[in-house]
Coordinates of C-alpha atoms in Angstrom, one line a residue:
Chain E
M1 CA 96.0 -102.6 -138.9
I2 CA 94.5 -102.3 -135.5
V3 CA 96.3 -104.3 -133.0
A4 CA 94.5 -105.9 -129.7
E5 CA 95.4 -108.1 -127.0
Q6 CA 93.2 -110.9 -125.0
K7 CA 92.3 -109.2 -121.5
P8 CA 93.4 -111.5 -118.5
M9 CA 91.0 -114.2 -118.2
E10 CA 90.1 -113.4 -114.5
E11 CA 88.9 -110.0 -115.5
I12 CA 86.7 -111.5 -118.6
A13 CA 85.3 -114.2 -116.2
E14 CA 84.6 -111.2 -113.8
M15 CA 82.3 -109.4 -116.2
I16 CA 80.5 -112.6 -116.8
K17 CA 79.8 -114.0 -113.7
D18 CA 76.0 -113.3 -113.3
F19 CA 75.6 -115.1 -117.2
N20 CA 75.2 -118.7 -118.2
K21 CA 75.1 -118.7 -121.5
I22 CA 77.2 -116.7 -123.6
L23 CA 78.3 -116.0 -127.1
I24 CA 82.0 -115.3 -127.9
L25 CA 82.2 -113.3 -131.2
G26 CA 85.5 -113.0 -133.1
C27 CA 86.3 -110.6 -135.9
G28 CA 88.0 -111.7 -139.0
G29 CA 89.8 -108.6 -139.7
C30 CA 92.7 -107.0 -137.9
V31 CA 92.5 -108.6 -134.5
S32 CA 92.5 -112.1 -136.5
V33 CA 95.5 -111.0 -138.1
C34 CA 97.4 -110.0 -134.7
L35 CA 96.2 -113.4 -133.4
S36 CA 93.9 -112.1 -130.8
G37 CA 90.3 -112.3 -132.0
G38 CA 90.1 -114.3 -135.0
E39 CA 88.3 -117.9 -135.4
K40 CA 91.0 -119.6 -133.7
E41 CA 91.5 -117.2 -130.5
V42 CA 87.5 -117.7 -130.1
G43 CA 88.0 -121.6 -129.7
I44 CA 90.9 -121.3 -127.4
M45 CA 88.8 -118.8 -125.3
A46 CA 85.9 -120.4 -125.0
S47 CA 87.7 -123.8 -123.5
A48 CA 89.8 -121.4 -121.5
L49 CA 87.0 -119.6 -119.8
K50 CA 84.7 -122.5 -119.1
M51 CA 87.6 -124.1 -117.1
F52 CA 88.5 -121.0 -115.6
V53 CA 85.0 -120.3 -114.6
K54 CA 84.7 -124.0 -113.4
N55 CA 88.0 -123.7 -111.6
N56 CA 87.3 -120.1 -109.8
Q57 CA 83.5 -120.0 -109.7
N58 CA 82.4 -123.2 -109.6
R59 CA 80.1 -123.4 -112.0
D60 CA 79.3 -124.7 -115.8
I61 CA 78.6 -122.0 -118.3
E62 CA 77.3 -122.7 -122.0
I63 CA 79.6 -120.7 -124.9
K64 CA 78.4 -120.4 -128.4
E65 CA 81.4 -119.7 -130.6
M66 CA 81.0 -117.4 -134.0
T67 CA 83.2 -115.1 -135.8
I68 CA 82.0 -112.6 -138.4
S69 CA 84.1 -111.6 -141.1
R70 CA 84.3 -107.9 -140.0
Q71 CA 83.2 -106.0 -136.6
C72 CA 82.7 -102.5 -138.1
D73 CA 80.0 -102.7 -140.6
W74 CA 76.1 -102.8 -139.7
E75 CA 75.5 -105.9 -142.5
Y76 CA 77.9 -108.4 -140.5
F77 CA 76.2 -107.9 -137.1
D78 CA 72.9 -108.8 -138.8
M79 CA 74.3 -112.2 -139.0
V80 CA 74.6 -113.0 -135.2
K81 CA 70.9 -111.8 -134.9
D82 CA 69.7 -115.8 -134.1
A83 CA 72.7 -116.4 -132.0
M84 CA 72.0 -113.1 -129.5
A85 CA 68.6 -114.2 -129.0
E86 CA 69.9 -117.4 -127.7
V87 CA 72.7 -115.9 -125.4
E88 CA 72.5 -113.7 -122.2
A89 CA 75.9 -111.9 -123.0
C90 CA 78.5 -111.7 -125.4
V91 CA 82.0 -111.5 -125.2
C92 CA 83.6 -109.7 -127.8
I93 CA 87.0 -110.4 -129.1
G94 CA 87.1 -107.4 -131.8
C95 CA 88.7 -104.1 -131.1
G96 CA 86.7 -101.4 -129.0
A97 CA 84.8 -100.4 -132.0
G98 CA 83.3 -103.8 -132.9
V99 CA 82.2 -103.9 -129.1
Q100 CA 80.5 -100.4 -129.6
G101 CA 79.0 -101.5 -133.1
L102 CA 77.3 -104.5 -131.5
V103 CA 75.9 -102.3 -128.7
D104 CA 74.2 -100.1 -131.1
V105 CA 73.0 -103.3 -132.9
Y106 CA 71.8 -105.3 -130.0
P107 CA 70.5 -102.8 -127.3
N108 CA 69.4 -105.5 -124.9
V109 CA 72.4 -107.8 -124.6
P110 CA 75.0 -107.4 -122.4
I111 CA 78.2 -106.8 -124.4
F112 CA 81.5 -107.4 -123.1
P113 CA 85.1 -106.2 -124.3
G114 CA 87.7 -109.4 -124.5
L115 CA 90.2 -107.5 -125.7
N116 CA 92.4 -104.4 -125.1
T117 CA 93.1 -102.5 -128.3
G118 CA 96.0 -101.0 -128.5
G119 CA 96.3 -98.9 -131.7
L120 CA 97.1 -98.7 -135.3
A121 CA 100.7 -101.0 -135.7
V122 CA 102.3 -102.8 -138.4
G123 CA 104.5 -106.3 -137.8
K124 CA 108.0 -105.8 -137.3
V125 CA 109.0 -109.1 -136.8
P126 CA 106.5 -112.1 -136.7
G127 CA 104.6 -111.6 -133.3
V128 CA 105.7 -108.2 -132.7
W129 CA 103.6 -105.2 -133.8
E130 CA 104.5 -101.5 -133.1
E131 CA 102.4 -98.6 -132.9
R132 CA 103.1 -96.5 -136.3
C133 CA 99.7 -93.9 -136.8
A134 CA 98.1 -92.3 -133.6
G135 CA 94.8 -91.5 -136.1
C136 CA 95.7 -87.8 -135.2
G137 CA 93.3 -86.5 -137.8
N138 CA 96.1 -84.0 -139.4
C139 CA 98.8 -85.8 -140.8
I140 CA 102.4 -84.2 -140.8
L141 CA 104.2 -87.1 -142.5
H142 CA 105.5 -85.3 -145.5
L143 CA 107.7 -83.2 -142.9
T144 CA 109.0 -85.7 -141.0
G145 CA 110.3 -88.4 -143.4
G146 CA 107.3 -90.6 -143.1
L147 CA 107.8 -91.0 -139.5
C148 CA 105.4 -90.2 -137.2
P149 CA 106.1 -88.2 -133.8
I150 CA 102.6 -88.3 -132.4
A151 CA 102.6 -92.1 -132.5
R152 CA 105.9 -92.5 -131.6
C153 CA 107.9 -90.0 -129.5
S154 CA 106.9 -90.7 -125.9
K155 CA 106.0 -87.2 -125.2
H156 CA 104.8 -86.6 -129.0
I157 CA 107.0 -83.4 -129.5
L158 CA 107.4 -82.0 -132.9
N159 CA 110.6 -80.2 -132.2
G160 CA 112.9 -83.3 -131.2
P161 CA 115.0 -85.2 -130.6
C162 CA 114.8 -84.3 -127.0
G163 CA 117.8 -84.5 -124.7
G164 CA 116.8 -88.0 -123.7
S165 CA 117.6 -89.4 -126.9
E166 CA 121.1 -91.3 -126.5
K167 CA 122.5 -93.8 -129.1
G168 CA 119.4 -93.5 -131.2
M169 CA 117.0 -94.8 -128.0
C170 CA 114.4 -93.1 -126.0
E171 CA 115.3 -92.6 -122.1
V172 CA 111.4 -93.8 -121.4
D173 CA 113.0 -97.3 -122.0
P174 CA 116.2 -97.3 -123.6
K175 CA 115.9 -101.1 -124.4
T176 CA 112.7 -101.3 -126.6
I177 CA 112.0 -97.6 -127.6
E178 CA 113.7 -96.2 -130.5
C179 CA 114.1 -92.4 -130.4
V180 CA 111.9 -91.3 -133.4
W181 CA 113.1 -88.1 -133.6
H182 CA 116.9 -89.8 -134.3
L183 CA 115.3 -91.6 -136.9
I184 CA 113.6 -88.7 -138.6
Y185 CA 117.0 -86.9 -138.4
E186 CA 118.7 -89.6 -140.0
R187 CA 115.7 -90.1 -142.7
L188 CA 115.6 -86.4 -143.5
K189 CA 119.5 -86.4 -143.6
S190 CA 119.4 -89.3 -146.5
I191 CA 116.5 -87.5 -148.6
G192 CA 118.2 -84.3 -148.4
K193 CA 115.3 -82.7 -146.5
L194 CA 117.3 -81.5 -143.3
D195 CA 115.6 -78.3 -143.6
N196 CA 112.6 -79.3 -142.4
I197 CA 113.9 -80.4 -138.8
Y198 CA 115.9 -77.1 -138.9
K199 CA 112.8 -75.1 -138.8
I200 CA 110.6 -74.8 -135.9
M201 CA 107.2 -77.0 -136.2
P202 CA 104.7 -74.8 -134.8
M203 CA 101.9 -76.0 -132.4
K204 CA 99.6 -78.6 -133.6
D205 CA 96.1 -78.2 -134.1
W206 CA 94.8 -81.2 -132.1
S207 CA 91.1 -80.5 -132.7
T208 CA 90.9 -83.1 -135.6
S209 CA 92.1 -85.5 -132.7
S210 CA 89.9 -87.2 -130.3
D211 CA 90.4 -83.7 -128.3
G212 CA 88.0 -82.6 -130.7
G213 CA 85.3 -84.4 -129.3
V214 CA 83.9 -88.0 -131.3
R215 CA 85.1 -87.7 -134.8
H216 CA 82.8 -88.4 -137.6
L217 CA 83.3 -89.0 -141.2
T218 CA 81.0 -88.3 -144.0
R219 CA 81.3 -89.1 -147.3
E220 CA 78.8 -86.5 -148.6
D221 CA 78.4 -88.2 -152.2
M222 CA 77.4 -91.6 -150.6
A223 CA 75.3 -90.1 -147.8
K224 CA 73.6 -88.5 -150.6
L225 CA 73.2 -91.6 -152.5
D226 CA 71.7 -93.2 -149.3
A227 CA 69.5 -90.3 -148.6
E228 CA 68.1 -90.7 -152.4
E229 CA 67.6 -94.7 -152.1
E230 CA 65.6 -94.2 -149.1
H231 CA 63.5 -91.0 -150.4
K232 CA 62.9 -93.6 -153.5
K233 CA 61.9 -96.5 -151.1
N234 CA 59.5 -94.1 -149.1
V235 CA 58.0 -92.9 -152.3
E236 CA 57.5 -96.8 -153.2
L237 CA 56.0 -97.3 -149.7
E238 CA 53.5 -94.5 -150.2
K239 CA 52.5 -95.6 -153.2
K240 CA 51.6 -98.9 -151.9
A241 CA 50.1 -97.5 -148.7
E242 CA 47.7 -95.7 -151.0
E243 CA 47.0 -98.0 -153.3
A244 CA 46.0 -100.4 -150.6
E245 CA 44.0 -97.7 -149.1
A246 CA 42.1 -97.4 -152.6
A247 CA 42.0 -101.3 -152.9
A248 CA 40.1 -101.5 -149.6
K249 CA 37.6 -98.2 -150.3
S250 CA 36.7 -100.0 -153.4
Q251 CA 36.1 -103.2 -152.0
G252 CA 34.1 -101.4 -149.2
Chain O
M1 CA 122.0 -59.2 -128.0
S2 CA 119.4 -56.0 -128.1
D3 CA 120.2 -53.3 -125.5
E4 CA 116.4 -53.3 -124.7
L5 CA 116.0 -55.3 -121.5
K6 CA 113.5 -58.3 -121.7
S7 CA 112.2 -58.0 -118.2
G8 CA 114.8 -56.0 -116.2
S9 CA 115.6 -59.2 -114.0
N10 CA 118.3 -59.4 -111.7
L11 CA 119.9 -62.2 -113.8
E12 CA 119.7 -60.5 -117.0
K13 CA 121.3 -57.4 -116.3
V14 CA 124.2 -59.4 -114.5
F15 CA 124.4 -60.7 -117.9
K16 CA 124.2 -57.4 -119.6
G17 CA 126.8 -56.2 -117.5
G18 CA 129.5 -58.4 -119.0
H19 CA 129.7 -60.7 -115.5
F20 CA 130.2 -64.1 -115.1
A21 CA 126.4 -65.3 -114.2
V22 CA 125.7 -68.0 -111.3
T23 CA 122.5 -69.9 -110.9
C24 CA 121.7 -72.8 -108.5
E25 CA 118.7 -74.9 -108.3
C26 CA 115.8 -74.5 -105.4
G27 CA 113.6 -77.7 -105.2
P28 CA 110.2 -77.3 -103.8
P29 CA 109.4 -79.3 -100.9
K30 CA 106.9 -82.4 -101.2
G31 CA 104.2 -81.0 -99.5
A32 CA 103.1 -77.3 -98.2
D33 CA 105.8 -76.7 -95.8
I34 CA 106.8 -73.1 -96.7
E35 CA 109.7 -73.6 -93.8
V36 CA 111.5 -75.9 -96.1
I37 CA 111.8 -73.0 -98.9
K38 CA 112.7 -70.4 -95.8
K39 CA 115.5 -72.7 -95.1
K40 CA 116.9 -73.2 -98.7
A41 CA 116.3 -69.3 -99.6
S42 CA 118.4 -68.4 -96.4
Y43 CA 121.5 -70.8 -97.6
I44 CA 121.7 -69.2 -101.2
K45 CA 120.4 -65.7 -100.6
G46 CA 123.2 -63.2 -102.0
K47 CA 125.2 -66.2 -103.4
V48 CA 123.8 -66.8 -107.0
D49 CA 122.2 -64.1 -108.9
A50 CA 118.9 -66.6 -109.6
A51 CA 117.6 -69.7 -108.4
N52 CA 115.9 -72.4 -110.8
V53 CA 112.5 -73.4 -109.1
T54 CA 111.8 -77.0 -110.6
D55 CA 108.5 -78.0 -112.0
N56 CA 107.6 -81.3 -110.6
Q57 CA 111.2 -82.8 -111.5
T58 CA 111.1 -86.0 -112.7
A59 CA 107.4 -86.1 -112.6
V60 CA 107.7 -86.3 -108.7
V61 CA 104.7 -84.1 -107.0
R62 CA 106.1 -81.1 -105.5
M63 CA 104.9 -77.7 -104.7
S64 CA 104.3 -75.8 -107.8
S65 CA 106.8 -73.8 -109.2
I66 CA 104.8 -70.6 -109.4
A67 CA 104.0 -70.5 -105.6
T68 CA 107.7 -71.5 -104.7
S69 CA 108.6 -68.8 -106.7
A70 CA 106.7 -66.6 -105.1
I71 CA 108.1 -67.4 -101.9
L72 CA 111.3 -66.9 -102.6
I73 CA 110.8 -63.3 -103.8
K74 CA 109.5 -62.5 -100.7
E75 CA 112.6 -64.2 -99.0
G76 CA 115.0 -62.0 -101.1
V77 CA 116.1 -64.5 -103.7
E78 CA 115.2 -64.2 -107.5
P79 CA 113.4 -67.2 -109.0
I80 CA 113.9 -68.5 -112.3
M81 CA 110.5 -70.4 -112.8
Q82 CA 110.4 -73.5 -114.5
M83 CA 107.7 -74.5 -116.8
V84 CA 107.2 -78.1 -118.2
T85 CA 104.5 -78.9 -120.7
R86 CA 104.0 -82.3 -119.6
D87 CA 101.3 -81.1 -117.3
R88 CA 99.7 -78.1 -118.7
N89 CA 98.3 -77.3 -122.2
R90 CA 98.6 -74.0 -124.0
I91 CA 95.3 -72.6 -122.0
A92 CA 97.0 -73.5 -118.5
A93 CA 100.3 -72.5 -119.6
Q94 CA 99.6 -68.8 -120.9
S95 CA 97.5 -68.6 -117.7
D96 CA 100.0 -69.4 -115.7
V97 CA 102.3 -66.9 -117.4
F98 CA 100.0 -64.2 -116.6
G99 CA 99.6 -65.4 -112.9
A100 CA 103.6 -65.8 -112.6
Y101 CA 104.3 -62.0 -113.9
A102 CA 101.5 -60.8 -111.5
L103 CA 103.6 -62.2 -108.6
G104 CA 106.8 -60.8 -109.5
I105 CA 108.4 -63.6 -111.6
R106 CA 110.8 -62.2 -114.4
N107 CA 113.0 -65.3 -115.0
M108 CA 111.4 -68.3 -116.8
L109 CA 112.7 -71.4 -118.1
C110 CA 110.7 -73.3 -120.6
L111 CA 111.0 -77.1 -120.4
T112 CA 108.9 -80.2 -122.0
G113 CA 109.6 -81.9 -118.5
D114 CA 110.7 -85.7 -117.5
H115 CA 108.5 -88.2 -118.7
Q116 CA 105.8 -89.1 -116.0
K117 CA 107.0 -92.9 -116.0
F118 CA 110.0 -91.7 -114.0
G119 CA 107.9 -90.1 -111.2
N120 CA 105.6 -91.1 -108.6
H121 CA 102.5 -91.2 -110.6
P122 CA 103.6 -93.3 -113.4
R123 CA 99.8 -93.9 -114.6
A124 CA 99.0 -90.0 -114.9
K125 CA 97.8 -89.2 -118.6
N126 CA 100.4 -86.6 -119.9
V127 CA 99.8 -83.4 -121.8
F128 CA 102.5 -82.7 -124.2
D129 CA 100.2 -79.8 -125.9
M130 CA 103.1 -78.4 -127.1
D131 CA 107.1 -78.7 -126.8
S132 CA 109.6 -76.7 -124.8
I133 CA 110.5 -74.9 -128.3
Q134 CA 106.7 -73.9 -128.8
L135 CA 106.2 -73.1 -125.0
L136 CA 109.1 -70.4 -125.8
D137 CA 107.2 -69.0 -128.8
V138 CA 104.3 -68.7 -127.1
V139 CA 105.8 -66.8 -124.2
R140 CA 108.1 -64.4 -126.5
T141 CA 104.8 -63.9 -128.8
I142 CA 102.9 -62.8 -125.5
R143 CA 105.8 -60.5 -124.6
D144 CA 106.9 -59.1 -127.5
E145 CA 103.5 -58.8 -129.7
G146 CA 101.2 -58.6 -126.7
K147 CA 99.0 -61.6 -128.0
V148 CA 98.0 -65.1 -126.8
N149 CA 98.5 -67.9 -129.2
S150 CA 95.1 -67.6 -130.5
G151 CA 96.0 -64.0 -131.7
E152 CA 93.9 -62.2 -129.1
E153 CA 95.4 -59.4 -127.5
V154 CA 96.5 -59.3 -124.0
E155 CA 95.5 -57.1 -121.2
G156 CA 98.7 -55.6 -119.7
G157 CA 101.8 -56.5 -121.2
I158 CA 104.6 -58.8 -119.2
G159 CA 108.4 -58.8 -119.2
M160 CA 110.0 -62.2 -119.0
F161 CA 113.5 -63.2 -119.4
L162 CA 113.1 -66.5 -121.5
G163 CA 115.4 -69.5 -120.8
A164 CA 115.6 -72.9 -122.0
A165 CA 117.7 -75.9 -121.3
E166 CA 120.1 -77.8 -123.9
N167 CA 121.7 -81.2 -123.6
P168 CA 124.9 -80.9 -125.7
F169 CA 125.3 -84.7 -124.7
G170 CA 122.3 -86.3 -126.4
D171 CA 122.2 -87.5 -130.0
P172 CA 122.8 -87.0 -132.6
F173 CA 125.2 -84.6 -131.6
E174 CA 125.8 -83.2 -135.1
F175 CA 122.2 -81.5 -134.2
R176 CA 122.6 -80.7 -131.1
V177 CA 123.5 -77.0 -131.6
H178 CA 121.0 -76.7 -134.6
R179 CA 118.5 -77.4 -131.7
L180 CA 120.2 -74.9 -129.7
A181 CA 119.4 -72.3 -132.6
K182 CA 115.8 -73.4 -132.8
K183 CA 115.3 -72.8 -129.2
I184 CA 116.9 -69.2 -129.6
A185 CA 114.8 -68.7 -132.7
A186 CA 111.8 -69.6 -130.6
G187 CA 112.6 -67.4 -127.9
A188 CA 115.2 -68.1 -125.6
N189 CA 117.5 -65.2 -124.4
F190 CA 119.4 -67.5 -122.2
I191 CA 120.5 -71.3 -121.9
Q192 CA 121.5 -73.7 -119.2
T193 CA 123.0 -76.9 -120.1
Q194 CA 122.9 -80.4 -118.8
C195 CA 125.3 -81.4 -116.4
I196 CA 128.7 -81.4 -118.1
Y197 CA 131.3 -84.0 -117.4
D198 CA 132.7 -84.6 -120.8
M199 CA 134.3 -81.2 -121.4
D200 CA 135.9 -82.2 -124.9
R201 CA 132.4 -82.6 -126.4
F202 CA 131.0 -79.4 -124.4
K203 CA 133.9 -77.7 -125.9
T204 CA 133.3 -78.8 -129.5
F205 CA 129.7 -77.5 -128.7
M206 CA 130.3 -74.5 -127.8
K207 CA 133.0 -74.1 -130.7
Q208 CA 129.8 -74.8 -133.1
A209 CA 127.5 -72.3 -131.4
V210 CA 130.0 -69.7 -131.2
D211 CA 130.6 -70.5 -135.2
M212 CA 126.9 -69.9 -135.8
G213 CA 127.1 -66.9 -134.2
L214 CA 124.3 -68.1 -131.2
T215 CA 126.4 -66.6 -128.3
E216 CA 125.7 -63.3 -129.7
K217 CA 121.8 -63.9 -129.6
C218 CA 121.8 -65.6 -126.0
Y219 CA 123.8 -66.2 -123.0
I220 CA 124.7 -69.8 -122.4
M221 CA 125.4 -71.1 -118.9
A222 CA 127.3 -74.3 -118.2
G223 CA 125.0 -76.8 -116.2
L224 CA 127.8 -78.5 -113.5
T225 CA 126.8 -81.1 -110.7
P226 CA 129.1 -81.8 -108.0
L227 CA 129.9 -85.8 -108.0
K228 CA 129.4 -86.7 -104.1
S229 CA 130.9 -89.8 -104.4
A230 CA 132.0 -93.0 -106.7
G231 CA 128.4 -94.3 -106.2
M232 CA 126.6 -91.4 -107.6
A233 CA 129.2 -91.3 -110.8
N234 CA 128.6 -94.5 -111.3
Y235 CA 125.1 -94.6 -111.2
M236 CA 124.4 -91.4 -113.1
N237 CA 126.9 -92.8 -115.6
K238 CA 125.0 -95.9 -116.0
F239 CA 121.4 -94.7 -115.7
V240 CA 120.6 -91.0 -116.3
A241 CA 119.8 -90.6 -119.9
G242 CA 121.9 -87.9 -122.0
I243 CA 124.8 -88.2 -118.8
T244 CA 128.1 -89.5 -119.7
I245 CA 130.8 -89.4 -117.3
P246 CA 134.1 -89.9 -118.5
Q247 CA 135.9 -93.0 -116.9
P248 CA 139.0 -91.1 -115.9
L249 CA 136.9 -88.9 -113.9
I250 CA 135.0 -91.7 -112.0
D251 CA 138.5 -93.3 -111.4
R252 CA 139.6 -90.2 -110.0
I253 CA 137.1 -90.1 -107.4
K254 CA 137.2 -93.8 -106.9
G255 CA 140.7 -93.3 -106.3
V256 CA 140.2 -91.5 -102.8
E257 CA 139.2 -92.8 -99.7
K258 CA 135.4 -93.0 -99.2
G259 CA 135.4 -90.3 -96.6
Q260 CA 137.3 -87.6 -99.2
Q261 CA 135.0 -88.7 -102.1
T262 CA 133.0 -85.6 -101.5
E263 CA 135.7 -83.2 -101.1
E264 CA 137.4 -84.7 -104.5
G265 CA 133.9 -84.1 -106.2
I266 CA 134.3 -80.3 -105.3
K267 CA 137.4 -80.2 -106.3
I268 CA 136.7 -81.3 -109.6
L269 CA 133.6 -79.1 -109.8
M270 CA 136.1 -76.2 -109.4
E271 CA 138.3 -77.2 -111.9
Q272 CA 135.1 -77.4 -114.1
I273 CA 134.0 -74.1 -113.3
E274 CA 137.4 -72.4 -114.1
E275 CA 137.6 -74.3 -117.0
C276 CA 134.1 -73.1 -118.1
R277 CA 135.0 -69.4 -117.5
N278 CA 137.8 -70.0 -120.3
I279 CA 135.8 -71.3 -122.8
P280 CA 134.6 -68.6 -125.3
G281 CA 130.9 -67.7 -125.2
V282 CA 130.4 -69.4 -121.9
A283 CA 128.2 -66.7 -120.1
G284 CA 127.9 -68.1 -116.8
A285 CA 127.5 -71.7 -114.5
H286 CA 124.5 -73.1 -113.5
I287 CA 125.7 -75.3 -110.4
M288 CA 123.1 -78.1 -109.8
A289 CA 123.9 -79.1 -106.1
I290 CA 120.5 -80.9 -106.1
E291 CA 119.0 -81.2 -102.9
W292 CA 122.4 -79.7 -101.5
E293 CA 121.8 -76.3 -101.4
E294 CA 123.1 -75.6 -98.0
K295 CA 126.5 -76.3 -99.8
V296 CA 126.1 -73.8 -102.4
P297 CA 127.6 -70.8 -100.6
E298 CA 130.7 -72.8 -100.2
L299 CA 130.7 -73.7 -103.7
V300 CA 130.4 -70.4 -105.0
E301 CA 133.1 -69.0 -102.2
R302 CA 135.6 -71.6 -103.5
A303 CA 134.7 -71.0 -107.0
K304 CA 135.9 -67.2 -106.0
L305 CA 132.6 -66.3 -107.4
L306 CA 131.8 -64.2 -104.6
P307 CA 130.5 -61.5 -103.8
R308 CA 128.0 -61.4 -106.7
P309 CA 127.4 -58.2 -108.9
Q310 CA 125.1 -55.7 -107.5
V311 CA 123.5 -54.1 -110.5

């Protein structure tokens, strides 16, 4: 899932310093699971922000609290139409995609990020999440025993482990970062695929990652359906308009 | 090893001539002070076969290794230009290789580089478009096939004697010799190892390398760093990843008076050099007297490695 953590209250308060009516909008998806942007966190943030602004900016603000099921689909954004019309600004505590989805739908409302989005992670133990996928767009997990060096090696190297691997830990932080290449080695050994690591892995094609510019995913079959429906609608609308015109003429 | 010279550098010819090669480090200044380089060059000129010019080592900003290497050539010292992939992508790296060759640089050490976290700009974005092994492969392809990584032909060939580092003390140990093999397959003509203190482990590593036929394909230099004090030994043992200093060695330095510890460290270095010369497959010593270039002449002299061969 996408993990994120709340920004410091100071930073959020600074963003909204010119506004008195705020909507805090949560998301029922990933950020709800990682306890940073769900319904409960919306409530806690609303109280904390009100207090912080009172104590530090010496003013009262009005906060509206809402949470939608997902902040990555247009249909859900429509559900906050009325609330958006009532407030001066919105603090979005969905992921970075959520903030930008709202910006697309509500061009006249200032939308501020309440979270720092951290990547694609799994929960290791309760309360601890660790990045597992960098979304590079060109998966190599079949070569590395299912463990990703792009997301998990501090230098993203493809021919590891480097000289900074000691007792299974990475030199960048030997206390908290496991050397994923050590793990890959052990994993490949246990599944009888050490040949994979003996071969030189060539340079990666980064054009499928963010290095290739903003990425789009288009499902041609779905997109076509949409186009067909759109076309049908347009035909109907034209037909109706013609009928209305004809009716008007006959009346005239 | 093929008879054909890769670049015809002094270092390559010393190896080819069957001599025990000696290299040292020459760190660029943290600024544009050319006098620092001239001074360091004056200490090491004629005392080593070539000197490594570090590329923003430990991710601390310094004068570029290309510029420093070019200055060293003028000062009569043959450089081994280090290049890390931390700060340059495949476009910049290949461009810099062309530039380095045009400036007369004939030895190059391909490294991934220390993580920026350890340096003076820990908030920097790293590049790591490729790793050291891929960089070796890229430069070898330019040299041997006359093509850049995209397959386009280069204008004018390059000759470059290619090196890499390897740490026999990293984990998992059983994989280390295979990683060495990968570096050699990618294009390494010579290897400089990480600082050796655990001689037994190094000997095991070298035996594996000899058994796999790797020393027939590549010259391996033993990396050695003199310990200046018991404090330095303790620090390196505890805090430098991939370096283990056996306790008897630390105790030996601790056992002498503070004022005598540096001398004890040099004595240890002399013993290590002697020991390495007798390990099958070791083709030279890379003496990393970090920021201690003025000491290099004495170290090389006392190790009976002077005069350096004229090749």
